[in-house]
CSV table of C-alpha atoms in Angstrom, one decimal:
chain,number,residue,atom,x,y,z
A,1,MET,CA,43.1,-183.6,29.3
A,2,ASN,CA,46.6,-182.6,28.4
A,3,ARG,CA,50.2,-183.8,29.4
A,4,SER,CA,50.5,-181.8,32.6
A,5,GLU,CA,47.1,-182.9,33.9
A,6,PHE,CA,47.9,-186.5,33.1
A,7,ILE,CA,51.3,-186.3,35.0
A,8,GLN,CA,49.6,-184.5,37.9
A,9,LYS,CA,46.9,-187.1,38.2
A,10,LEU,CA,49.4,-189.8,37.9
A,11,LYS,CA,51.5,-188.3,40.7
A,12,ALA,CA,48.3,-188.1,42.9
A,13,GLU,CA,47.5,-191.8,42.2
A,14,LEU,CA,51.0,-192.9,43.0
A,15,SER,CA,51.3,-190.9,46.2
A,16,LYS,CA,51.4,-193.9,48.5
A,17,LEU,CA,54.6,-195.4,46.8
A,18,PRO,CA,58.1,-194.3,47.7
A,19,GLN,CA,59.1,-191.0,46.3
A,20,GLU,CA,61.8,-192.5,44.0
A,21,GLU,CA,59.2,-194.8,42.4
A,22,VAL,CA,56.9,-191.8,41.7
A,23,ASP,CA,59.9,-189.8,40.3
A,24,ALA,CA,60.8,-192.7,38.0
A,25,ALA,CA,57.3,-193.0,36.7
A,26,VAL,CA,57.0,-189.3,36.1
A,27,GLU,CA,60.3,-189.1,34.3
A,28,TYR,CA,59.5,-192.2,32.1
A,29,TYR,CA,56.1,-190.7,31.1
A,30,GLY,CA,57.6,-187.3,30.6
A,31,GLU,CA,60.1,-188.8,28.1
A,32,TYR,CA,57.4,-190.8,26.4
A,33,PHE,CA,55.5,-187.6,25.8
A,34,ASP,CA,58.7,-185.8,24.6
A,35,GLU,CA,59.5,-188.6,22.2
A,36,ALA,CA,56.1,-188.5,20.7
A,37,GLY,CA,56.2,-184.8,20.3
A,38,ALA,CA,53.6,-182.1,21.0
A,39,GLU,CA,51.7,-182.9,17.8
A,40,ASN,CA,51.1,-186.3,19.0
A,41,GLU,CA,50.1,-185.5,22.6
A,42,GLN,CA,46.4,-186.5,22.2
A,43,ALA,CA,47.3,-189.7,20.5
A,44,VAL,CA,49.6,-190.6,23.4
A,45,LEU,CA,46.9,-189.8,25.9
A,46,GLU,CA,44.4,-192.0,24.1
A,47,GLN,CA,47.1,-194.9,23.8
A,48,LEU,CA,48.0,-194.7,27.6
A,49,GLY,CA,44.4,-194.5,28.9
A,50,SER,CA,43.5,-193.0,32.2
A,51,PRO,CA,46.3,-192.0,34.8
A,52,LYS,CA,44.3,-194.2,37.3
A,53,HIS,CA,44.8,-197.3,35.0
A,54,VAL,CA,48.5,-196.5,34.5
A,55,ALA,CA,49.0,-196.0,38.2
A,56,SER,CA,47.4,-199.4,38.9
A,57,GLN,CA,49.8,-201.1,36.5
A,58,ILE,CA,52.8,-199.3,38.2
A,59,LYS,CA,51.6,-200.3,41.6
A,60,ALA,CA,51.2,-204.0,40.5
A,61,GLU,CA,54.7,-204.0,39.1
A,62,TYR,CA,56.1,-202.5,42.3
A,63,ALA,CA,54.2,-205.0,44.4
A,64,ALA,CA,55.7,-207.9,42.4
A,65,ARG,CA,59.1,-206.6,42.7
A,66,LEU,CA,58.8,-206.3,46.4
A,67,PHE,CA,57.5,-209.9,46.5
A,68,ASP,CA,60.3,-211.2,44.4
A,69,GLU,CA,62.8,-209.4,46.6
A,70,GLU,CA,61.3,-210.9,49.8
A,71,ASP,CA,61.5,-214.5,48.3
A,72,LYS,CA,65.2,-214.3,47.5
A,73,PRO,CA,66.6,-214.1,51.2
A,74,ALA,CA,64.3,-216.8,52.3
A,75,VAL,CA,65.8,-219.2,49.6
A,76,LYS,CA,69.2,-218.2,50.6
A,77,LYS,CA,68.5,-218.8,54.3
A,78,GLY,CA,67.0,-222.2,53.3
A,79,LEU,CA,70.1,-223.2,51.5
A,80,SER,CA,72.4,-222.0,54.4
A,81,ALA,CA,70.4,-224.2,56.8
A,82,THR,CA,70.6,-227.1,54.3
A,83,TRP,CA,74.4,-226.8,54.2
A,84,CYS,CA,74.7,-226.7,58.0
A,85,VAL,CA,72.7,-229.8,58.5
A,86,VAL,CA,74.7,-231.6,55.8
A,87,LEU,CA,78.0,-230.4,57.5
A,88,ALA,CA,76.6,-231.5,60.9
A,89,ILE,CA,75.9,-234.9,59.5
A,90,CYS,CA,79.3,-235.4,57.8
A,91,SER,CA,81.2,-234.1,60.9
A,92,ALA,CA,79.3,-236.2,63.4
A,93,PRO,CA,81.4,-239.3,63.1
A,94,VAL,CA,84.5,-237.3,63.5
A,95,SER,CA,83.1,-235.4,66.6
A,96,ILE,CA,82.1,-238.7,68.3
């Protein structure tokens, strides 16, 4: 396997992710190969492992980021609701 085969297989494995995620991964690994140099291409391939394994790591990180982003609004809504309850309790004697 060479660099271009690795990148093509990686793209295929990441095809279900949004295009910007695929582009970011391809750019990252392209730069990784560039920094290592052509003479170290095989060593980099051995270090990275299979494109399928790399793709599974990328997918897991993407899923974790999505999960973290979904949790933040829920916490914010929970705090808003808490403040509304506190405000209602404090203003109840004045309203009566």
